[in-house]
XYZ file of C-alpha atoms in Angstrom:
782
model
C -30.297 45.088 -35.527
C -29.665 44.617 -31.823
C -32.641 46.851 -30.989
C -34.979 45.032 -33.350
C -33.793 41.625 -31.990
C -34.431 42.682 -28.444
C -37.813 43.974 -29.452
C -38.762 40.673 -31.088
C -37.647 38.764 -28.009
C -39.691 41.029 -25.785
C -42.709 40.644 -28.053
C -42.298 36.881 -28.061
C -41.987 36.695 -24.317
C -44.977 38.896 -23.822
C -47.060 36.778 -26.171
C -45.954 33.590 -24.326
C -46.768 35.180 -20.980
C -50.087 36.431 -22.141
C -50.936 32.953 -23.337
C -50.026 31.401 -20.013
C -51.937 34.089 -18.163
C -55.019 33.382 -20.186
C -54.590 29.633 -19.608
C -54.383 30.030 -15.865
C -56.846 32.805 -15.634
C -54.696 34.482 -13.004
C -52.399 37.338 -14.090
C -50.707 37.447 -10.664
C -49.636 33.781 -10.570
C -45.856 33.223 -10.683
C -44.696 32.004 -14.071
C -42.350 29.031 -14.102
C -40.928 26.682 -16.696
C -40.211 23.065 -15.853
C -36.907 21.446 -16.727
C -37.217 20.016 -20.201
C -35.192 16.920 -19.352
C -37.314 13.780 -19.333
C -38.332 12.633 -15.842
C -36.404 15.360 -14.071
C -38.025 15.572 -10.612
C -37.395 19.317 -10.272
C -40.867 20.908 -10.433
C -39.489 24.372 -9.608
C -35.855 24.560 -10.705
C -33.548 27.043 -8.997
C -30.609 28.643 -10.753
C -27.456 27.995 -8.762
C -25.257 30.112 -11.063
C -26.523 33.630 -10.139
C -23.939 34.927 -12.607
C -25.772 38.029 -13.794
C -28.211 40.575 -12.486
C -30.802 39.280 -14.957
C -30.608 35.736 -13.466
C -34.129 34.373 -13.048
C -33.400 32.813 -9.645
C -36.328 30.466 -9.126
C -38.572 32.344 -11.531
C -39.282 32.115 -15.218
C -36.616 31.529 -17.875
C -36.929 30.610 -21.505
C -34.827 27.484 -20.896
C -33.389 25.541 -17.991
C -30.008 23.843 -18.340
C -29.987 20.553 -16.428
C -26.818 19.412 -14.596
C -28.300 16.978 -12.050
C -31.762 16.382 -10.605
C -31.303 19.186 -8.096
C -29.004 21.504 -10.015
C -30.011 23.767 -12.897
C -29.054 27.137 -14.285
C -31.128 29.562 -16.310
C -30.815 30.756 -19.870
C -29.875 34.264 -18.690
C -26.761 32.930 -16.939
C -25.991 30.793 -19.969
C -26.088 33.833 -22.226
C -23.861 35.752 -19.793
C -20.970 33.423 -20.605
C -21.906 32.249 -24.075
C -22.233 35.587 -25.925
C -18.918 37.196 -26.810
C -20.268 40.673 -26.087
C -21.177 39.756 -22.490
C -18.895 40.244 -19.499
C -18.584 36.547 -18.667
C -17.347 35.431 -22.081
C -13.638 36.073 -21.450
C -13.804 34.122 -18.191
C -15.355 31.171 -19.995
C -12.870 31.370 -22.899
C -9.907 31.346 -20.505
C -11.339 28.324 -18.664
C -11.994 26.544 -21.960
C -8.359 26.867 -23.084
C -7.181 25.374 -19.812
C -9.705 22.552 -19.966
C -8.787 21.689 -23.551
C -5.107 21.465 -22.608
C -5.507 19.076 -19.676
C -8.785 17.296 -20.401
C -10.647 15.452 -23.130
C -14.286 15.714 -22.047
C -16.883 18.279 -23.127
C -15.858 21.897 -22.522
C -19.096 23.719 -23.218
C -20.937 26.268 -21.073
C -22.758 23.580 -19.103
C -19.452 21.992 -18.108
C -17.930 25.377 -17.256
C -20.813 26.456 -15.047
C -20.901 23.075 -13.242
C -17.138 23.128 -12.707
C -16.887 26.731 -11.542
C -20.218 27.851 -10.063
C -21.826 24.911 -8.300
C -21.751 25.378 -4.519
C -19.805 23.133 -2.185
C -21.797 20.879 0.111
C -20.420 19.975 3.512
C -21.759 17.865 6.365
C -22.006 19.203 9.907
C -19.940 17.156 12.331
C -22.619 17.488 14.998
C -26.026 17.101 13.386
C -24.822 15.367 10.184
C -26.991 17.637 8.045
C -25.682 18.871 4.722
C -25.218 22.570 4.117
C -24.223 24.457 1.008
C -21.477 27.051 1.340
C -20.564 29.978 -0.867
C -18.820 28.884 -3.984
C -16.010 31.336 -3.257
C -15.262 29.587 0.058
C -11.727 28.243 0.385
C -12.481 24.577 0.939
C -9.756 22.343 2.379
C -9.653 18.959 4.139
C -9.431 20.822 7.450
C -12.569 22.789 6.542
C -14.495 19.563 5.914
C -13.136 17.958 9.070
C -14.133 20.799 11.418
C -17.303 22.140 9.815
C -20.330 22.797 12.025
C -23.567 24.566 11.131
C -22.701 27.850 12.876
C -19.753 28.393 10.556
C -22.153 30.114 8.149
C -25.282 30.504 10.255
C -23.440 32.886 12.533
C -26.407 34.643 14.130
C -27.771 31.474 15.648
C -26.725 29.279 18.518
C -25.228 25.927 17.613
C -28.387 24.167 18.731
C -30.730 26.333 16.699
C -28.381 26.242 13.704
C -28.403 22.462 13.695
C -32.200 22.495 13.988
C -32.482 24.404 10.717
C -33.989 22.125 8.080
C -31.777 20.481 5.520
C -32.099 21.532 1.888
C -34.816 19.432 0.216
C -32.464 18.580 -2.667
C -30.272 16.493 -0.368
C -32.898 13.765 -0.344
C -32.679 13.595 -4.142
C -28.908 13.109 -3.981
C -29.268 10.339 -1.404
C -31.185 8.120 -3.814
C -28.290 5.758 -4.439
C -29.524 4.114 -7.644
C -31.803 6.848 -9.060
C -29.730 9.998 -8.671
C -26.897 9.118 -11.094
C -29.297 8.599 -13.985
C -30.281 12.266 -13.779
C -26.671 13.439 -14.132
C -25.791 14.898 -17.513
C -22.596 16.639 -16.456
C -20.282 14.919 -13.937
C -18.371 16.928 -11.365
C -14.654 16.413 -10.936
C -12.461 16.452 -7.866
C -10.122 19.366 -7.174
C -6.842 19.311 -5.242
C -6.870 15.543 -5.725
C -4.600 13.731 -3.325
C -3.696 11.236 -6.045
C -2.978 13.812 -8.767
C 0.846 13.597 -8.516
C 0.709 9.855 -9.144
C -1.327 9.945 -12.362
C 0.468 12.554 -14.437
C 0.556 10.297 -17.500
C -3.220 10.578 -17.906
C -5.593 13.357 -18.921
C -6.901 14.768 -15.676
C -10.581 14.180 -16.344
C -9.813 10.575 -17.371
C -8.982 9.901 -13.718
C -11.746 12.068 -12.230
C -9.697 15.268 -11.719
C -10.913 18.657 -12.936
C -8.685 19.849 -15.808
C -9.209 23.401 -14.558
C -7.495 22.658 -11.243
C -4.268 24.619 -11.540
C -2.974 23.227 -8.240
C -2.455 19.937 -10.075
C -0.381 21.502 -12.844
C 2.376 22.590 -10.483
C 3.611 19.034 -9.966
C 6.667 18.586 -12.125
C 8.736 15.519 -12.906
C 10.927 14.543 -10.001
C 9.080 16.778 -7.534
C 6.601 14.148 -6.344
C 7.931 11.840 -3.685
C 7.186 8.208 -4.494
C 7.009 6.185 -1.309
C 9.692 3.484 -1.296
C 8.370 0.087 -2.376
C 4.790 1.358 -2.753
C 3.132 1.513 -6.152
C -0.644 1.951 -5.806
C -1.369 2.350 -9.496
C -0.779 0.170 -12.494
C 1.451 1.631 -15.166
C 0.406 1.379 -18.788
C 1.033 -2.179 -20.080
C 2.280 -3.167 -16.647
C 1.597 -6.439 -14.857
C 2.495 -5.450 -11.313
C 0.838 -7.217 -8.397
C -1.497 -5.420 -5.981
C -2.026 -2.402 -8.237
C -5.135 -1.006 -9.907
C -5.425 1.051 -13.106
C -6.043 4.703 -12.155
C -8.250 5.380 -15.181
C -10.499 2.316 -15.266
C -11.986 -0.464 -13.184
C -10.397 -3.891 -13.006
C -12.424 -6.929 -14.043
C -12.956 -7.822 -10.391
C -14.144 -4.308 -9.563
C -16.660 -4.446 -12.402
C -18.075 -7.638 -10.902
C -18.530 -5.999 -7.505
C -19.680 -2.583 -8.739
C -21.576 -3.024 -12.032
C -23.539 0.173 -11.325
C -20.358 2.198 -11.900
C -19.865 0.799 -15.383
C -20.516 3.938 -17.403
C -18.650 7.054 -18.485
C -20.102 9.332 -15.802
C -20.312 6.765 -13.017
C -16.781 5.541 -13.663
C -15.338 8.971 -12.858
C -17.035 8.962 -9.465
C -15.756 5.478 -8.681
C -12.203 6.469 -9.607
C -12.406 9.535 -7.361
C -13.386 7.364 -4.388
C -11.054 4.447 -5.023
C -7.967 6.444 -5.998
C -8.345 8.722 -2.990
C -8.625 5.745 -0.642
C -5.507 4.121 -2.130
C -3.360 7.211 -1.695
C -4.546 7.927 1.848
C -3.424 4.399 2.729
C -0.100 4.635 0.919
C 0.744 7.897 2.647
C 0.178 6.480 6.128
C 0.490 2.713 6.480
C 0.184 2.865 10.267
C -3.374 4.248 10.299
C -6.715 2.888 9.138
C -8.343 4.528 6.171
C -11.871 5.568 7.123
C -14.849 7.014 5.299
C -14.428 10.284 7.192
C -10.777 10.641 6.173
C -11.644 9.891 2.570
C -14.450 12.476 2.394
C -12.169 15.166 3.802
C -10.039 14.858 0.665
C -12.881 14.675 -1.852
C -13.119 18.364 -2.702
C -15.695 18.754 -5.428
C -18.633 21.006 -6.165
C -22.245 20.062 -6.312
C -24.649 17.545 -4.854
C -22.637 14.712 -6.384
C -20.431 14.887 -3.315
C -23.461 13.927 -1.225
C -24.154 10.949 -3.487
C -20.515 9.842 -3.388
C -20.647 9.630 0.410
C -23.203 6.848 0.152
C -20.771 4.668 -1.778
C -17.475 5.304 -0.003
C -18.235 2.630 2.594
C -18.738 -0.043 -0.055
C -15.525 0.787 -1.892
C -13.653 1.015 1.408
C -14.981 -2.406 2.395
C -13.986 -3.899 -0.975
C -10.425 -2.546 -0.909
C -9.965 -3.700 2.690
C -11.244 -7.224 2.075
C -9.090 -7.572 -1.037
C -5.946 -6.450 0.807
C -5.322 -3.175 -1.035
C -5.683 -1.042 2.103
C -6.039 -1.471 5.879
C -3.990 -4.660 6.019
C -0.889 -5.859 7.813
C -0.419 -5.486 11.538
C -2.840 -2.585 12.054
C -6.094 -2.983 13.932
C -9.206 -1.668 12.230
C -11.023 0.925 14.309
C -14.412 -0.237 15.527
C -15.789 3.240 14.864
C -15.191 2.839 11.130
C -18.794 1.570 10.831
C -17.960 0.048 7.465
C -18.348 -3.609 8.296
C -21.790 -4.708 9.474
C -21.988 -6.373 12.857
C -22.148 -10.169 12.717
C -25.352 -11.754 13.998
C -24.738 -13.352 17.400
C -26.816 -16.370 16.372
C -24.310 -17.072 13.616
C -21.347 -16.628 15.920
C -22.288 -19.030 18.739
C -19.031 -20.802 17.934
C -15.793 -19.143 16.835
C -13.847 -19.598 13.638
C -10.975 -21.941 14.444
C -7.753 -21.596 12.481
C -5.410 -24.576 12.445
C -1.844 -23.315 12.231
C -0.251 -20.059 13.375
C 2.002 -19.533 10.383
C 1.779 -16.388 8.285
C -1.389 -17.508 6.471
C -3.121 -18.445 9.728
C -2.101 -15.206 11.432
C -3.186 -13.039 8.492
C -6.616 -14.723 8.452
C -6.898 -14.340 12.234
C -5.906 -10.660 12.169
C -8.349 -9.878 9.355
C -11.280 -11.779 10.870
C -10.654 -10.166 14.255
C -10.611 -6.755 12.598
C -13.932 -7.613 10.959
C -15.515 -8.436 14.324
C -15.431 -12.230 14.042
C -14.319 -14.302 17.028
C -11.259 -16.437 16.302
C -9.219 -19.148 18.029
C -5.873 -20.210 16.539
C -4.465 -23.657 17.323
C -0.728 -24.130 16.757
C 0.909 -27.557 17.050
C 4.380 -26.150 17.704
C 5.580 -24.259 20.763
C 5.907 -20.956 18.905
C 3.983 -18.969 16.301
C 5.124 -17.806 12.868
C 5.672 -21.163 11.158
C 8.152 -20.967 8.309
C 8.277 -17.160 8.601
C 10.574 -17.494 11.633
C 13.505 -19.753 12.421
C 13.519 -21.989 15.452
C 16.156 -21.781 18.153
C 17.673 -18.482 17.033
C 17.685 -16.718 20.358
C 21.343 -15.745 19.994
C 20.816 -14.085 16.645
C 19.555 -10.489 16.493
C 17.596 -10.895 13.288
C 14.846 -12.963 11.713
C 15.565 -11.583 8.273
C 14.008 -12.424 4.916
C 15.156 -11.839 1.369
C 12.208 -10.571 -0.672
C 12.327 -10.815 -4.456
C 9.852 -8.280 -5.816
C 9.547 -5.581 -3.187
C 6.887 -3.228 -4.614
C 3.595 -3.642 -2.712
C 4.877 -6.844 -1.135
C 2.984 -7.360 2.149
C 6.173 -8.528 3.904
C 7.812 -5.195 3.101
C 4.690 -3.213 4.025
C 4.375 -4.969 7.384
C 8.064 -4.461 8.088
C 7.603 -0.730 7.519
C 4.607 -0.745 9.849
C 6.763 -2.022 12.732
C 9.846 0.007 11.727
C 12.071 -2.846 10.567
C 14.734 -1.521 8.215
C 14.708 -2.503 4.543
C 18.038 -2.987 2.801
C 18.118 -3.016 -0.980
C 20.254 -5.833 -2.342
C 20.556 -4.721 -5.937
C 20.984 -7.059 -8.880
C 24.751 -7.497 -8.754
C 26.034 -10.868 -7.569
C 29.808 -11.210 -7.742
C 30.766 -14.703 -8.920
C 34.052 -16.263 -7.837
C 35.672 -19.268 -9.476
C 38.575 -21.580 -8.554
C 41.636 -19.892 -7.077
C 39.474 -17.008 -5.881
C 39.214 -15.285 -9.278
C 36.241 -13.035 -9.940
C 34.409 -14.197 -13.046
C 34.334 -11.776 -15.938
C 30.938 -10.112 -15.982
C 30.638 -10.391 -19.779
C 31.151 -14.150 -19.619
C 28.523 -14.496 -16.915
C 26.028 -12.420 -18.897
C 26.644 -14.579 -21.963
C 25.876 -17.741 -20.029
C 22.889 -16.081 -18.391
C 21.595 -15.211 -21.866
C 22.053 -18.825 -22.985
C 20.226 -20.096 -19.907
C 17.352 -17.631 -20.349
C 17.149 -18.532 -24.037
C 16.556 -22.161 -23.056
C 13.778 -21.084 -20.716
C 12.188 -19.068 -23.540
C 12.537 -22.007 -25.919
C 10.833 -24.268 -23.402
C 7.958 -21.811 -23.103
C 7.590 -21.752 -26.883
C 7.873 -25.528 -27.308
C 5.300 -26.469 -24.702
C 2.517 -24.912 -26.753
C 2.744 -27.878 -29.111
C 3.543 -30.615 -26.575
C 1.089 -32.819 -24.723
C 3.556 -35.042 -22.897
C 5.312 -33.578 -19.893
C 8.969 -34.152 -19.070
C 11.266 -32.848 -16.369
C 12.817 -29.421 -16.644
C 16.240 -31.084 -16.298
C 15.596 -33.299 -19.346
C 14.334 -30.317 -21.305
C 17.470 -28.296 -20.497
C 19.727 -31.184 -21.438
C 17.845 -31.608 -24.703
C 17.987 -27.913 -25.606
C 21.607 -27.482 -24.514
C 22.801 -30.447 -26.579
C 20.771 -29.262 -29.557
C 22.378 -25.831 -29.299
C 25.895 -27.297 -29.184
C 25.222 -29.494 -32.206
C 23.726 -26.706 -34.302
C 26.247 -24.028 -33.329
C 29.325 -26.292 -33.043
C 30.284 -24.317 -29.940
C 32.247 -26.029 -27.197
C 31.837 -24.843 -23.651
C 34.807 -24.456 -21.331
C 34.842 -25.864 -17.784
C 34.215 -22.391 -16.435
C 31.238 -21.924 -18.747
C 29.851 -25.315 -17.706
C 30.267 -24.267 -14.078
C 28.402 -21.040 -14.748
C 25.585 -22.938 -16.415
C 25.411 -25.287 -13.423
C 25.258 -22.243 -11.137
C 22.237 -20.833 -12.959
C 20.493 -24.212 -12.906
C 21.134 -24.414 -9.193
C 19.593 -20.975 -8.714
C 16.474 -22.208 -10.488
C 16.354 -25.255 -8.216
C 16.461 -22.883 -5.251
C 13.532 -20.926 -6.728
C 11.546 -24.093 -7.505
C 12.303 -25.873 -4.232
C 13.498 -29.148 -5.715
C 15.880 -30.794 -8.145
C 15.020 -29.943 -11.751
C 14.586 -33.680 -12.361
C 11.330 -33.381 -10.405
C 10.021 -30.152 -11.937
C 7.428 -30.036 -14.715
C 8.757 -28.545 -17.930
C 5.220 -27.713 -19.053
C 3.836 -26.035 -15.950
C 6.716 -25.018 -13.667
C 6.142 -21.302 -14.369
C 2.335 -21.397 -14.714
C 1.975 -18.180 -12.692
C 4.013 -16.068 -15.124
C 0.796 -14.934 -16.803
C -0.501 -13.460 -13.553
C 0.583 -10.130 -12.081
C 3.718 -10.553 -9.961
C 5.579 -8.437 -7.445
C 8.080 -6.138 -9.155
C 10.899 -4.055 -7.790
C 14.440 -4.712 -6.582
C 15.244 -7.585 -4.213
C 15.469 -6.382 -0.637
C 16.561 -7.701 2.714
C 14.201 -7.297 5.637
C 17.128 -6.421 7.840
C 15.685 -6.918 11.290
C 13.724 -9.167 13.580
C 10.692 -10.368 11.611
C 9.217 -11.825 14.785
C 8.129 -8.239 15.532
C 5.746 -8.547 12.578
C 4.543 -11.979 13.675
C 3.926 -10.882 17.250
C 2.104 -7.732 16.145
C -0.161 -9.772 13.859
C -0.971 -12.035 16.804
C -1.729 -9.215 19.243
C -5.039 -9.606 21.137
C -5.852 -12.884 19.342
C -6.596 -16.124 21.205
C -3.646 -18.279 20.063
C -2.967 -21.603 21.749
C 0.406 -23.246 21.153
C 1.282 -26.934 21.673
C -2.228 -27.761 20.462
C -1.785 -30.301 17.684
C -5.101 -31.004 15.957
C -5.772 -34.695 15.321
C -9.455 -34.810 14.277
C -11.840 -32.470 12.463
C -15.453 -33.668 12.307
C -17.573 -31.444 10.074
C -20.422 -33.911 9.514
C -22.898 -31.826 11.543
C -23.929 -28.198 11.764
C -21.178 -27.576 14.324
C -17.571 -28.575 13.605
C -15.882 -30.616 16.341
C -12.114 -30.448 16.705
C -9.960 -32.745 18.830
C -6.394 -32.040 19.852
C -3.573 -34.363 20.858
C -3.837 -32.949 24.376
C -7.333 -34.454 24.615
C -9.059 -31.082 24.491
C -12.156 -30.729 22.285
C -13.403 -27.492 20.714
C -16.373 -26.531 18.563
C -16.277 -24.159 15.603
C -18.617 -22.527 13.131
C -15.952 -22.520 10.409
C -12.421 -23.906 10.201
C -9.460 -22.606 8.215
C -6.737 -25.201 7.674
C -3.351 -23.520 7.149
C -0.962 -26.397 7.860
C 1.895 -27.011 5.396
C 1.129 -29.254 2.428
C 3.351 -32.007 3.874
C 1.243 -32.130 7.051
C -2.015 -32.115 5.083
C -0.780 -34.973 2.900
C 0.593 -37.240 5.642
C -2.804 -37.749 7.252
C -1.859 -36.571 10.731
C -5.213 -34.725 10.803
C -8.228 -37.010 10.374
C -11.207 -35.398 8.665
C -14.769 -36.713 9.014
C -16.064 -37.058 6.343
C -12.766 -37.730 4.570
C -11.415 -34.966 2.379
C -12.389 -35.221 -1.297
C -9.956 -36.869 -3.702
C -9.183 -33.440 -5.151
C -7.571 -32.497 -1.838
C -4.977 -35.230 -2.258
C -2.494 -32.859 -3.765
C -0.292 -33.793 -6.671
C 1.964 -30.844 -5.843
C 5.446 -31.577 -4.589
C 6.774 -30.657 -1.139
C 10.071 -28.880 -1.725
C 12.961 -28.522 0.688
C 15.276 -25.528 0.932
C 17.296 -25.000 4.087
C 19.050 -21.926 5.461
C 22.502 -21.565 7.000
C 23.535 -18.476 8.997
C 27.068 -17.776 10.186
C 28.189 -14.924 12.409
C 31.851 -13.861 12.268
C 33.967 -11.513 14.390
C 34.596 -9.360 11.298
C 33.241 -8.919 7.762
C 36.309 -10.376 6.027
C 34.447 -10.729 2.704
C 34.335 -6.970 2.105
C 38.028 -6.926 1.138
C 37.022 -8.617 -2.131
C 33.274 -7.991 -2.341
C 33.224 -4.205 -2.082
C 29.995 -3.023 -3.700
C 27.641 -5.982 -3.672
C 25.626 -7.538 -0.865
C 25.692 -10.916 -2.642
C 28.430 -13.188 -3.930
C 28.332 -16.657 -5.427
C 30.756 -19.508 -5.891
C 31.131 -21.638 -9.021
C 33.929 -23.864 -7.830
C 34.523 -26.827 -10.114
C 35.497 -28.821 -7.031
C 32.184 -28.165 -5.288
C 30.689 -31.415 -4.082
C 27.113 -30.648 -5.151
C 25.026 -27.965 -6.884
C 22.761 -26.219 -4.443
C 25.280 -26.362 -1.602
C 26.217 -22.807 -0.523
C 25.920 -21.403 -4.066
C 25.151 -17.824 -3.002
C 26.023 -15.887 0.159
C 24.102 -12.826 1.356
C 25.526 -10.182 3.649
C 22.809 -9.640 6.265
C 25.017 -7.895 8.817
C 23.308 -5.573 11.253
C 24.362 -3.400 14.192
C 28.041 -4.378 14.115
C 27.154 -8.055 13.915
C 28.726 -9.624 10.826
C 26.449 -12.317 9.415
C 26.393 -14.294 6.179
C 23.337 -16.201 5.006
C 23.358 -19.034 2.475
C 21.061 -21.841 1.353
C 21.010 -25.560 0.630
C 18.635 -26.676 -2.109
C 18.001 -29.459 -4.613
C 19.768 -32.767 -4.014
C 22.194 -31.032 -1.674
C 19.484 -31.247 1.018
C 20.296 -34.973 1.188
C 23.833 -34.032 2.246
C 22.377 -31.995 5.080
C 20.316 -34.980 6.205
C 23.440 -37.132 6.547
C 25.627 -34.723 8.479
C 25.640 -32.960 11.804
C 25.474 -29.191 12.216
C 29.208 -29.064 12.936
C 30.032 -30.992 9.750
C 27.797 -28.760 7.634
C 29.433 -25.631 9.048
C 32.850 -27.120 8.275
C 31.783 -27.743 4.652
C 30.577 -24.166 4.398
C 33.869 -22.837 5.752
C 35.768 -24.952 3.200
C 33.824 -23.216 0.424
C 34.581 -19.783 1.872
C 38.272 -20.651 2.165
C 38.309 -21.676 -1.503
C 36.609 -18.401 -2.464
C 38.806 -16.138 -0.314
C 42.108 -17.862 -0.955
C 44.352 -15.059 0.266
C 42.619 -14.492 3.580
C 42.418 -16.219 6.895
C 38.793 -17.152 7.441
C 37.945 -16.864 11.142
C 35.861 -19.422 12.941
C 32.222 -18.346 13.257
C 31.178 -17.090 16.660
C 27.666 -18.430 16.151
C 25.648 -20.270 13.534
C 22.173 -21.527 12.728
C 20.981 -24.297 10.388
C 17.314 -24.759 9.606
C 16.050 -28.307 9.259
C 12.442 -27.844 8.255
C 12.357 -31.314 6.708
C 12.908 -32.744 10.206
C 10.081 -30.822 11.904
C 6.958 -32.990 12.105
C 4.762 -29.886 12.107
C 6.350 -28.498 8.918
C 8.314 -31.075 6.904
C 9.022 -28.812 3.911
C 9.870 -25.319 2.706
C 7.426 -24.644 -0.134
C 5.491 -26.449 -2.850
C 6.556 -27.088 -6.425
C 4.899 -28.347 -9.612
C 6.149 -31.859 -10.404
C 5.923 -33.647 -13.734
C 2.340 -34.196 -14.964
C 0.869 -31.728 -12.467
C -1.067 -28.652 -13.596
C -2.188 -25.416 -11.973
C -5.559 -26.987 -11.162
C -3.804 -28.567 -8.177
C -3.679 -25.088 -6.571
C -7.362 -24.500 -7.316
C -8.293 -27.855 -5.783
C -6.365 -27.090 -2.615
C -7.959 -23.651 -2.307
C -11.544 -24.875 -2.703
C -13.553 -24.885 0.519
C -15.699 -27.847 1.595
C -19.407 -27.213 2.151
C -18.636 -23.633 3.253
C -17.325 -25.163 6.484
C -13.681 -26.104 5.952
C -11.424 -23.526 4.274
C -7.793 -23.806 3.227
C -4.954 -21.269 3.163
C -1.184 -21.344 2.692
C 1.280 -20.768 -0.115
C 0.328 -24.076 -1.770
C -3.255 -22.828 -2.170
C -2.298 -19.680 -4.071
C -1.364 -20.337 -7.686
C -0.417 -16.703 -8.305
C 2.070 -16.335 -5.433
C 2.881 -19.894 -4.401
C 6.347 -20.606 -2.937
C 6.345 -17.235 -1.160
C 5.524 -15.896 2.283
C 3.605 -13.144 0.513
C 1.414 -15.818 -1.067
C 0.830 -17.400 2.333
C -0.167 -14.046 3.827
C -2.502 -13.107 0.951
C -4.175 -16.537 1.025
C -5.157 -15.853 4.645
C -6.839 -12.587 3.606
C -8.629 -14.438 0.817
C -10.181 -17.009 3.162
C -11.063 -14.341 5.722
C -13.040 -12.527 3.026
C -14.964 -15.700 2.120
C -15.982 -16.298 5.732
C -16.859 -12.661 6.359
C -19.164 -12.600 3.339
C -20.906 -15.770 4.532
C -21.487 -14.324 8.009
C -22.505 -10.854 6.870
C -24.561 -11.989 3.858
C -22.577 -9.601 1.662
C -22.533 -10.691 -1.964
């Protein structure tokens, strides 16, 4: 049978050849067969597989198998692996078992040949021409980084090697929007840098070749997860500043609609995921196109096509604050961001306010090649991110709730400020210095959280807004009536403690807070992770952000005239400046009080209905850490004294000691801020010591060796801590504040960011947001 079959095939081929010979009239003309795929530009396909001695090379075959526009293999090589009696079958079968175990895409011969036999393409570092290398070559990031033409053209000088023409198929792969439509079999990355972070997914679902055995070696617990860095979104997770490793976010789809397809998506994921991990592994260095391409180890001409798009994805991730942010300076040689036209930049962008939002916008715009001047009304930079008059204290620390991917934590790591994890335990101490039973506290916490959940459920059917205080009173009384449970004094004190904590989070007395909208941002992704203490001098971050930027302090802006093509700015000093764009980053209190006159006047929508909350900080340094005799394992402790004069007055103390300096931090919030307004620093410190003496009844509390009390409410350039949502105010207030005016006046600050308002992280991210808007206007990038 085999002999007769071969004979028939030979007869058939001869007949076909004879026919073609008679058609052409030339028996010596080379016989070829075009690729059968519609519109394939390959007029003379070449078999890249070369798997068998009978391979047709660039000659005649009964059928071409199309992989991409420039990559085909012949029927002879197909048969070599497909037929069980041929030598290549066992190799294919072994590959197929591996692929089926770790992947879900097609595992036929075409996929096998593309995955295993396509050559690698690498770009010469000198002439920038692409060269193919033997498929058996051991390709590594170092190989890509150092490759020059003579590496394989050994018998030529470097000059003559670089003069050798580039393969004609490279031009096909450089057609950015045509090439992908000729791809029938995508190529996958090998030795993926991000493989250890996506083990919960099928490998090909995230662009990784299922045949890559180097990926399989990563076992649970072996992969080091960088502290407080989570680049990828977990399944059903809602973590801020993460992206799903196996799909594009809605925002990405808007920016890159051409990648919305099964094949194209894989290529996008390879680029984006690689960029994210390069950044997360080295926060002190810019991610560049060159660094990214060194880690994209994949076969075939698709690697050439991917290079065209890395710049765009790199630009997107940088502008959105996923990579290349913080205190680093973007290298000018990145060549990602187009140069700004000098005609558009006759006047600089002027930023009003050198707080964290103003500095983040200034750093980003400077990195993008846009000239910036920052005007700060106060005599120092940093705004509410730093505390005034703290020269005697060694730290400018911050407590960060939600540490994963938080820009404050990332920037602290960039300047080597230590991060101290606080944990969730807060020891509560009642009258007579007794530690409250943890079970009792958890029961009251459950009751308090249940009221919050009930409020969230009730508001779906309510149109009229009331205060959060009234809602709590209503729900608490209803619970007592229905359950017939009576609360002890200690339980009432615990409930008051939890309400006070919420006032601290909201920035005002609960009587002022909207029951309907106070937690409007819960539906948005938030920062997760344990609370941490930035246990060092945060001014290092502020100063690094400000490096090489034209910042002018004691320059209070009084007038902004944007009626003409050029924006005119007047300062209290009498100095006048001109700007092409202006970013206003002053606190909401300053914007509302009219100390800056705008011409024309700001729209009515800019007259914010948000509240200006006040929370003040108290720091005390002691000669010893006396509190550790009772508080042994926690870095936080709270007081629920029934004799306490006011909720919100020194409710929680944080141990922020550093370098043998013993420091406690506490806060004043809610109505207790009015107590601060009526008393001197010395009287406030005395009140704080009275609380500590009531908590640590069996100890002698030493006098503090130093102290600090913030009074932001009393600073004319600040006047508040952070915004809150009062009764009858909705989230549209944040949108109104964010909206720019005529693409001339832009606004940043925590009160303009509905997702992260009330946080320094929100202030920082809002600066990046406005920098992106201005950059896109200058560079004409859509």
